[in-house]
Amino acid sequence: MKLSLPKKELQTYTIKQLEIYFPDGRSLNGRDIDISFEQALERTENCFRYIKNAAYSDDHGMSFFSHLHSDQYAQFLYFWANSLWKLSENKTVCDKLIYLNKALHNFFISYKGALPNIFFLTHPVGSVIGNASYSDFLVIGQNVTINTGEDPNGETVPKLGKGLYLAAGAKIIGNEPIGDRVSIGVDAFVYGQPIPNDSVVLRDPDGKIQIRNRKKKLCKAQQYFNIRI
């Protein structure tokens, strides 16, 4: 993957941001931090190679990550925090990475949250993403809300299918599953009900929620990825 900064400079850049935003004097160095940084870059590269957007690859088709592209940087900060948590549960640094994401992008996803390997953020300002069960080819817009849930057996819910598109203001509240290739439109919400595969959830001009079968050949999320969902 091509980077806008050399790897060491990128790591130093983010560490300096953490030191400026959270000047408590606690160490931001350690083998776990170095390893998780490398893991985060690997996860970022794997994710970006599936994204169909000119900003995510160079003229030769190589994945490209810019520290000055806010959506890309928000994804990277999540990957780093999540990788570090899984590696060593370094809560102090994980908290700072997630807090930095909130401060810079007004975007929240816990480092314990298991976002899929392949997802796309499209200006996710104001989005709060809970610890649900996610699948690949997820698209998240601005002001999206997904609750954190757990069923009686202790499993993470709601279970969200692949190819889920969440437009501006979309909300998923409750523990019921969402199927594959579902689109939830602007300011539409799903509250405690299952949504079948290939559905479109819309909010009409009167504010009523409608659930329809998808009519188009390809689901909305497909336009963001270069592999068939």
PDB file of C-alpha atoms in Angstrom:
ATOM      1  CA  MET A   1       0.000   0.000   0.000  1.00  0.00           C
ATOM      2  CA  LYS A   2       1.204   3.464  -0.885  1.00  0.00           C
ATOM      3  CA  LEU A   3       1.263   5.901   2.044  1.00  0.00           C
ATOM      4  CA  SER A   4       1.192   9.697   2.139  1.00  0.00           C
ATOM      5  CA  LEU A   5       3.855   9.482   4.869  1.00  0.00           C
ATOM      6  CA  PRO A   6       6.541   6.836   5.402  1.00  0.00           C
ATOM      7  CA  LYS A   7       5.415   4.289   7.992  1.00  0.00           C
ATOM      8  CA  LYS A   8       7.630   5.554  10.795  1.00  0.00           C
ATOM      9  CA  GLU A   9       6.587   9.152  10.149  1.00  0.00           C
ATOM     10  CA  LEU A  10       2.925   8.134  10.120  1.00  0.00           C
ATOM     11  CA  GLN A  11       3.273   6.401  13.483  1.00  0.00           C
ATOM     12  CA  THR A  12       5.118   9.405  14.930  1.00  0.00           C
ATOM     13  CA  TYR A  13       2.467  11.745  13.498  1.00  0.00           C
ATOM     14  CA  THR A  14      -0.373   9.948  15.291  1.00  0.00           C
ATOM     15  CA  ILE A  15       1.597   9.589  18.528  1.00  0.00           C
ATOM     16  CA  LYS A  16       2.261  13.341  18.507  1.00  0.00           C
ATOM     17  CA  GLN A  17      -1.458  13.990  18.053  1.00  0.00           C
ATOM     18  CA  LEU A  18      -2.177  11.789  21.077  1.00  0.00           C
ATOM     19  CA  GLU A  19       0.434  13.656  23.122  1.00  0.00           C
ATOM     20  CA  ILE A  20      -1.053  17.030  22.171  1.00  0.00           C
ATOM     21  CA  TYR A  21      -4.673  16.076  22.813  1.00  0.00           C
ATOM     22  CA  PHE A  22      -3.956  14.045  25.974  1.00  0.00           C
ATOM     23  CA  PRO A  23      -0.855  15.522  27.685  1.00  0.00           C
ATOM     24  CA  ASP A  24      -0.937  13.287  30.764  1.00  0.00           C
ATOM     25  CA  GLY A  25       2.717  12.263  30.393  1.00  0.00           C
ATOM     26  CA  ARG A  26       1.962   8.544  30.095  1.00  0.00           C
ATOM     27  CA  SER A  27       4.146   6.548  27.742  1.00  0.00           C
ATOM     28  CA  LEU A  28       2.974   5.973  24.197  1.00  0.00           C
ATOM     29  CA  ASN A  29       5.835   3.641  23.398  1.00  0.00           C
ATOM     30  CA  GLY A  30       5.961  -0.126  23.559  1.00  0.00           C
ATOM     31  CA  ARG A  31       6.320  -3.271  21.519  1.00  0.00           C
ATOM     32  CA  ASP A  32       2.558  -3.811  21.545  1.00  0.00           C
ATOM     33  CA  ILE A  33       2.024  -0.335  20.089  1.00  0.00           C
ATOM     34  CA  ASP A  34       4.548  -0.969  17.310  1.00  0.00           C
ATOM     35  CA  ILE A  35       3.096  -4.385  16.448  1.00  0.00           C
ATOM     36  CA  SER A  36      -0.507  -3.188  16.500  1.00  0.00           C
ATOM     37  CA  PHE A  37       0.431  -0.241  14.271  1.00  0.00           C
ATOM     38  CA  GLU A  38       1.750  -2.680  11.650  1.00  0.00           C
ATOM     39  CA  GLN A  39      -1.362  -4.819  12.025  1.00  0.00           C
ATOM     40  CA  ALA A  40      -3.572  -1.760  11.568  1.00  0.00           C
ATOM     41  CA  LEU A  41      -1.791  -0.859   8.333  1.00  0.00           C
ATOM     42  CA  GLU A  42      -2.235  -4.425   7.053  1.00  0.00           C
ATOM     43  CA  ARG A  43      -5.944  -4.318   7.877  1.00  0.00           C
ATOM     44  CA  THR A  44      -6.279  -0.908   6.257  1.00  0.00           C
ATOM     45  CA  GLU A  45      -4.601  -2.141   3.080  1.00  0.00           C
ATOM     46  CA  ASN A  46      -6.813  -5.230   2.944  1.00  0.00           C
ATOM     47  CA  CYS A  47      -9.924  -3.093   3.369  1.00  0.00           C
ATOM     48  CA  PHE A  48      -8.951  -0.407   0.860  1.00  0.00           C
ATOM     49  CA  ARG A  49      -8.203  -2.843  -1.956  1.00  0.00           C
ATOM     50  CA  TYR A  50     -11.917  -3.702  -2.133  1.00  0.00           C
ATOM     51  CA  ILE A  51     -13.094  -0.069  -2.197  1.00  0.00           C
ATOM     52  CA  LYS A  52     -14.107   1.425  -5.537  1.00  0.00           C
ATOM     53  CA  ASN A  53     -13.153   5.062  -5.044  1.00  0.00           C
ATOM     54  CA  ALA A  54     -10.411   7.068  -6.767  1.00  0.00           C
ATOM     55  CA  ALA A  55      -9.066   8.379  -3.447  1.00  0.00           C
ATOM     56  CA  TYR A  56      -8.328   4.855  -2.215  1.00  0.00           C
ATOM     57  CA  SER A  57      -5.900   3.799  -4.952  1.00  0.00           C
ATOM     58  CA  ASP A  58      -3.270   5.381  -7.195  1.00  0.00           C
ATOM     59  CA  ASP A  59      -3.170   5.455 -10.993  1.00  0.00           C
ATOM     60  CA  HIS A  60      -1.769   1.920 -11.034  1.00  0.00           C
ATOM     61  CA  GLY A  61      -4.490   0.415  -8.858  1.00  0.00           C
ATOM     62  CA  MET A  62      -2.333   0.206  -5.713  1.00  0.00           C
ATOM     63  CA  SER A  63      -4.132   0.933  -2.458  1.00  0.00           C
ATOM     64  CA  PHE A  64      -3.427   4.444  -1.191  1.00  0.00           C
ATOM     65  CA  PHE A  65      -3.779   5.779   2.352  1.00  0.00           C
ATOM     66  CA  SER A  66      -3.572   9.497   3.111  1.00  0.00           C
ATOM     67  CA  HIS A  67      -3.283  10.757   6.665  1.00  0.00           C
ATOM     68  CA  LEU A  68      -5.060  13.917   5.438  1.00  0.00           C
ATOM     69  CA  HIS A  69      -8.121  12.064   4.115  1.00  0.00           C
ATOM     70  CA  SER A  70     -10.406  12.167   7.135  1.00  0.00           C
ATOM     71  CA  ASP A  71     -12.541   9.117   6.274  1.00  0.00           C
ATOM     72  CA  GLN A  72      -9.446   7.016   5.648  1.00  0.00           C
ATOM     73  CA  TYR A  73      -7.792   8.235   8.831  1.00  0.00           C
ATOM     74  CA  ALA A  74     -10.923   7.458  10.861  1.00  0.00           C
ATOM     75  CA  GLN A  75     -10.830   3.865   9.607  1.00  0.00           C
ATOM     76  CA  PHE A  76      -7.133   3.561  10.381  1.00  0.00           C
ATOM     77  CA  LEU A  77      -7.564   4.870  13.943  1.00  0.00           C
ATOM     78  CA  TYR A  78     -10.266   2.272  14.553  1.00  0.00           C
ATOM     79  CA  PHE A  79      -8.078  -0.511  13.152  1.00  0.00           C
ATOM     80  CA  TRP A  80      -5.154   0.557  15.324  1.00  0.00           C
ATOM     81  CA  ALA A  81      -7.206   0.785  18.526  1.00  0.00           C
ATOM     82  CA  ASN A  82      -8.950  -2.528  17.855  1.00  0.00           C
ATOM     83  CA  SER A  83      -5.680  -4.287  16.961  1.00  0.00           C
ATOM     84  CA  LEU A  84      -3.986  -2.957  20.094  1.00  0.00           C
ATOM     85  CA  TRP A  85      -6.889  -4.034  22.290  1.00  0.00           C
ATOM     86  CA  LYS A  86      -6.870  -7.567  20.878  1.00  0.00           C
ATOM     87  CA  LEU A  87      -3.076  -7.750  21.240  1.00  0.00           C
ATOM     88  CA  SER A  88      -2.517  -6.446  24.763  1.00  0.00           C
ATOM     89  CA  GLU A  89      -5.659  -4.728  26.090  1.00  0.00           C
ATOM     90  CA  ASN A  90      -3.632  -1.545  26.512  1.00  0.00           C
ATOM     91  CA  LYS A  91      -6.644   0.425  27.704  1.00  0.00           C
ATOM     92  CA  THR A  92      -4.871   3.749  28.184  1.00  0.00           C
ATOM     93  CA  VAL A  93      -3.654   4.011  24.594  1.00  0.00           C
ATOM     94  CA  CYS A  94      -6.815   2.420  23.157  1.00  0.00           C
ATOM     95  CA  ASP A  95      -8.922   5.005  24.979  1.00  0.00           C
ATOM     96  CA  LYS A  96      -6.775   7.786  23.544  1.00  0.00           C
ATOM     97  CA  LEU A  97      -7.007   6.459  19.982  1.00  0.00           C
ATOM     98  CA  ILE A  98     -10.797   6.233  20.145  1.00  0.00           C
ATOM     99  CA  TYR A  99     -11.037   9.633  21.839  1.00  0.00           C
ATOM    100  CA  LEU A 100      -8.829  11.079  19.082  1.00  0.00           C
ATOM    101  CA  ASN A 101     -11.238   9.659  16.499  1.00  0.00           C
ATOM    102  CA  LYS A 102     -14.122  11.369  18.290  1.00  0.00           C
ATOM    103  CA  ALA A 103     -12.213  14.660  18.542  1.00  0.00           C
ATOM    104  CA  LEU A 104     -11.081  14.729  14.901  1.00  0.00           C
ATOM    105  CA  HIS A 105     -14.036  13.127  13.134  1.00  0.00           C
ATOM    106  CA  ASN A 106     -16.943  13.161  15.595  1.00  0.00           C
ATOM    107  CA  PHE A 107     -17.129   9.414  14.950  1.00  0.00           C
ATOM    108  CA  PHE A 108     -17.419   6.755  17.657  1.00  0.00           C
ATOM    109  CA  ILE A 109     -16.789   3.037  17.553  1.00  0.00           C
ATOM    110  CA  SER A 110     -15.338   1.275  20.570  1.00  0.00           C
ATOM    111  CA  TYR A 111     -11.996  -0.492  20.241  1.00  0.00           C
ATOM    112  CA  LYS A 112     -13.912  -3.571  21.430  1.00  0.00           C
ATOM    113  CA  GLY A 113     -16.364  -3.242  18.560  1.00  0.00           C
ATOM    114  CA  ALA A 114     -15.815  -5.798  15.813  1.00  0.00           C
ATOM    115  CA  LEU A 115     -16.340  -3.907  12.573  1.00  0.00           C
ATOM    116  CA  PRO A 116     -15.887  -6.165   9.522  1.00  0.00           C
ATOM    117  CA  ASN A 117     -12.679  -6.518   7.542  1.00  0.00           C
ATOM    118  CA  ILE A 118     -14.207  -4.609   4.624  1.00  0.00           C
ATOM    119  CA  PHE A 119     -16.223  -1.449   5.216  1.00  0.00           C
ATOM    120  CA  PHE A 120     -16.489   2.082   3.876  1.00  0.00           C
ATOM    121  CA  LEU A 121     -16.993   5.334   5.759  1.00  0.00           C
ATOM    122  CA  THR A 122     -18.557   8.139   3.766  1.00  0.00           C
ATOM    123  CA  HIS A 123     -18.232  11.286   5.894  1.00  0.00           C
ATOM    124  CA  PRO A 124     -19.343   9.543   9.118  1.00  0.00           C
ATOM    125  CA  VAL A 125     -19.617  12.748  11.191  1.00  0.00           C
ATOM    126  CA  GLY A 126     -21.926  12.251  14.160  1.00  0.00           C
ATOM    127  CA  SER A 127     -22.150   8.472  13.797  1.00  0.00           C
ATOM    128  CA  VAL A 128     -22.251   6.243  16.886  1.00  0.00           C
ATOM    129  CA  ILE A 129     -21.564   2.616  16.004  1.00  0.00           C
ATOM    130  CA  GLY A 130     -22.322   0.068  18.695  1.00  0.00           C
ATOM    131  CA  ASN A 131     -20.915  -3.380  19.357  1.00  0.00           C
ATOM    132  CA  ALA A 132     -23.203  -5.292  17.005  1.00  0.00           C
ATOM    133  CA  SER A 133     -22.360  -8.339  14.851  1.00  0.00           C
ATOM    134  CA  TYR A 134     -21.163  -6.958  11.507  1.00  0.00           C
ATOM    135  CA  SER A 135     -20.540  -8.414   8.049  1.00  0.00           C
ATOM    136  CA  ASP A 136     -18.360  -7.269   5.167  1.00  0.00           C
ATOM    137  CA  PHE A 137     -19.234  -4.549   2.633  1.00  0.00           C
ATOM    138  CA  LEU A 138     -20.757  -2.262   5.244  1.00  0.00           C
ATOM    139  CA  VAL A 139     -21.267   1.413   4.285  1.00  0.00           C
ATOM    140  CA  ILE A 140     -21.738   4.045   7.002  1.00  0.00           C
ATOM    141  CA  GLY A 141     -22.793   7.640   6.334  1.00  0.00           C
ATOM    142  CA  GLN A 142     -23.213  10.586   8.706  1.00  0.00           C
ATOM    143  CA  ASN A 143     -25.355  10.630  11.864  1.00  0.00           C
ATOM    144  CA  VAL A 144     -25.816   6.850  11.799  1.00  0.00           C
ATOM    145  CA  THR A 145     -26.717   5.066  15.034  1.00  0.00           C
ATOM    146  CA  ILE A 146     -26.432   1.338  15.776  1.00  0.00           C
ATOM    147  CA  ASN A 147     -27.120   0.072  19.276  1.00  0.00           C
ATOM    148  CA  THR A 148     -25.048  -2.368  21.283  1.00  0.00           C
ATOM    149  CA  GLY A 149     -26.969  -5.539  22.091  1.00  0.00           C
ATOM    150  CA  GLU A 150     -26.716  -8.982  23.629  1.00  0.00           C
ATOM    151  CA  ASP A 151     -29.217 -11.814  23.420  1.00  0.00           C
ATOM    152  CA  PRO A 152     -30.115 -14.186  26.302  1.00  0.00           C
ATOM    153  CA  ASN A 153     -27.372 -16.582  25.188  1.00  0.00           C
ATOM    154  CA  GLY A 154     -24.724 -13.880  25.469  1.00  0.00           C
ATOM    155  CA  GLU A 155     -24.234 -13.512  21.712  1.00  0.00           C
ATOM    156  CA  THR A 156     -23.617 -10.091  20.193  1.00  0.00           C
ATOM    157  CA  VAL A 157     -26.660  -8.671  18.427  1.00  0.00           C
ATOM    158  CA  PRO A 158     -28.110  -7.321  16.239  1.00  0.00           C
ATOM    159  CA  LYS A 159     -26.643  -9.483  13.489  1.00  0.00           C
ATOM    160  CA  LEU A 160     -26.152  -7.352  10.389  1.00  0.00           C
ATOM    161  CA  GLY A 161     -25.846  -8.940   6.954  1.00  0.00           C
ATOM    162  CA  LYS A 162     -23.292  -8.231   4.237  1.00  0.00           C
ATOM    163  CA  GLY A 163     -23.749  -5.305   1.903  1.00  0.00           C
ATOM    164  CA  LEU A 164     -25.589  -3.152   4.469  1.00  0.00           C
ATOM    165  CA  TYR A 165     -25.907   0.481   3.359  1.00  0.00           C
ATOM    166  CA  LEU A 166     -26.676   3.072   6.030  1.00  0.00           C
ATOM    167  CA  ALA A 167     -27.554   6.499   4.642  1.00  0.00           C
ATOM    168  CA  ALA A 168     -27.401   9.783   6.562  1.00  0.00           C
ATOM    169  CA  GLY A 169     -29.387   9.553   9.764  1.00  0.00           C
ATOM    170  CA  ALA A 170     -30.123   5.828   9.488  1.00  0.00           C
ATOM    171  CA  LYS A 171     -30.713   4.058  12.803  1.00  0.00           C
ATOM    172  CA  ILE A 172     -30.806   0.432  13.917  1.00  0.00           C
ATOM    173  CA  ILE A 173     -32.217  -0.044  17.416  1.00  0.00           C
ATOM    174  CA  GLY A 174     -32.970  -3.439  18.936  1.00  0.00           C
ATOM    175  CA  ASN A 175     -31.666  -6.974  18.691  1.00  0.00           C
ATOM    176  CA  GLU A 176     -33.388  -8.295  15.571  1.00  0.00           C
ATOM    177  CA  PRO A 177     -31.276  -9.332  12.544  1.00  0.00           C
ATOM    178  CA  ILE A 178     -30.801  -7.332   9.353  1.00  0.00           C
ATOM    179  CA  GLY A 179     -30.417  -9.396   6.181  1.00  0.00           C
ATOM    180  CA  ASP A 180     -27.920  -9.242   3.324  1.00  0.00           C
ATOM    181  CA  ARG A 181     -27.873  -6.390   0.785  1.00  0.00           C
ATOM    182  CA  VAL A 182     -30.207  -4.183   2.826  1.00  0.00           C
ATOM    183  CA  SER A 183     -30.334  -0.400   2.376  1.00  0.00           C
ATOM    184  CA  ILE A 184     -31.626   1.876   5.131  1.00  0.00           C
ATOM    185  CA  GLY A 185     -32.380   5.304   3.706  1.00  0.00           C
ATOM    186  CA  VAL A 186     -32.026   8.881   4.911  1.00  0.00           C
ATOM    187  CA  ASP A 187     -33.419   9.335   8.454  1.00  0.00           C
ATOM    188  CA  ALA A 188     -35.034   5.895   8.308  1.00  0.00           C
ATOM    189  CA  PHE A 189     -34.916   3.658  11.344  1.00  0.00           C
ATOM    190  CA  VAL A 190     -35.369   0.022  12.202  1.00  0.00           C
ATOM    191  CA  TYR A 191     -36.720  -0.559  15.680  1.00  0.00           C
ATOM    192  CA  GLY A 192     -36.861  -4.086  17.035  1.00  0.00           C
ATOM    193  CA  GLN A 193     -37.902  -5.889  13.867  1.00  0.00           C
ATOM    194  CA  PRO A 194     -36.085  -8.245  11.499  1.00  0.00           C
ATOM    195  CA  ILE A 195     -35.399  -7.044   7.960  1.00  0.00           C
ATOM    196  CA  PRO A 196     -35.178  -9.705   5.209  1.00  0.00           C
ATOM    197  CA  ASN A 197     -32.503  -9.939   2.534  1.00  0.00           C
ATOM    198  CA  ASP A 198     -32.600  -7.470  -0.377  1.00  0.00           C
ATOM    199  CA  SER A 199     -34.844  -4.962   1.373  1.00  0.00           C
ATOM    200  CA  VAL A 200     -34.957  -1.173   1.242  1.00  0.00           C
ATOM    201  CA  VAL A 201     -36.095   0.716   4.338  1.00  0.00           C
ATOM    202  CA  LEU A 202     -37.380   4.219   3.594  1.00  0.00           C
ATOM    203  CA  ARG A 203     -38.937   7.100   5.467  1.00  0.00           C
ATOM    204  CA  ASP A 204     -41.695   8.724   3.402  1.00  0.00           C
ATOM    205  CA  PRO A 205     -42.544  12.464   3.424  1.00  0.00           C
ATOM    206  CA  ASP A 206     -45.069  11.872   6.207  1.00  0.00           C
ATOM    207  CA  GLY A 207     -42.417  10.262   8.400  1.00  0.00           C
ATOM    208  CA  LYS A 208     -43.739   6.713   8.061  1.00  0.00           C
ATOM    209  CA  ILE A 209     -41.271   3.861   7.669  1.00  0.00           C
ATOM    210  CA  GLN A 210     -41.735   1.637   4.636  1.00  0.00           C
ATOM    211  CA  ILE A 211     -39.981  -1.660   3.948  1.00  0.00           C
ATOM    212  CA  ARG A 212     -39.843  -2.673   0.296  1.00  0.00           C
ATOM    213  CA  ASN A 213     -38.186  -5.337  -1.808  1.00  0.00           C
ATOM    214  CA  ARG A 214     -35.196  -4.041  -3.722  1.00  0.00           C
ATOM    215  CA  LYS A 215     -36.078  -3.406  -7.374  1.00  0.00           C
ATOM    216  CA  LYS A 216     -32.659  -2.553  -8.754  1.00  0.00           C
ATOM    217  CA  LYS A 217     -30.360  -5.352  -9.865  1.00  0.00           C
ATOM    218  CA  LEU A 218     -27.548  -4.281  -7.541  1.00  0.00           C
ATOM    219  CA  CYS A 219     -27.843  -3.156  -3.947  1.00  0.00           C
ATOM    220  CA  LYS A 220     -26.849   0.381  -2.949  1.00  0.00           C
ATOM    221  CA  ALA A 221     -23.669  -0.734  -1.160  1.00  0.00           C
ATOM    222  CA  GLN A 222     -22.383  -2.319  -4.381  1.00  0.00           C
ATOM    223  CA  GLN A 223     -21.400   1.063  -5.839  1.00  0.00           C
ATOM    224  CA  TYR A 224     -18.672   1.403  -3.191  1.00  0.00           C
ATOM    225  CA  PHE A 225     -16.899  -1.927  -3.754  1.00  0.00           C
ATOM    226  CA  ASN A 226     -15.133  -3.559  -6.679  1.00  0.00           C
ATOM    227  CA  ILE A 227     -16.247  -7.106  -5.893  1.00  0.00           C
ATOM    228  CA  ARG A 228     -19.763  -8.518  -6.272  1.00  0.00           C
ATOM    229  CA  ILE A 229     -21.707  -8.559  -3.021  1.00  0.00           C
TER     230      ILE A 229
END
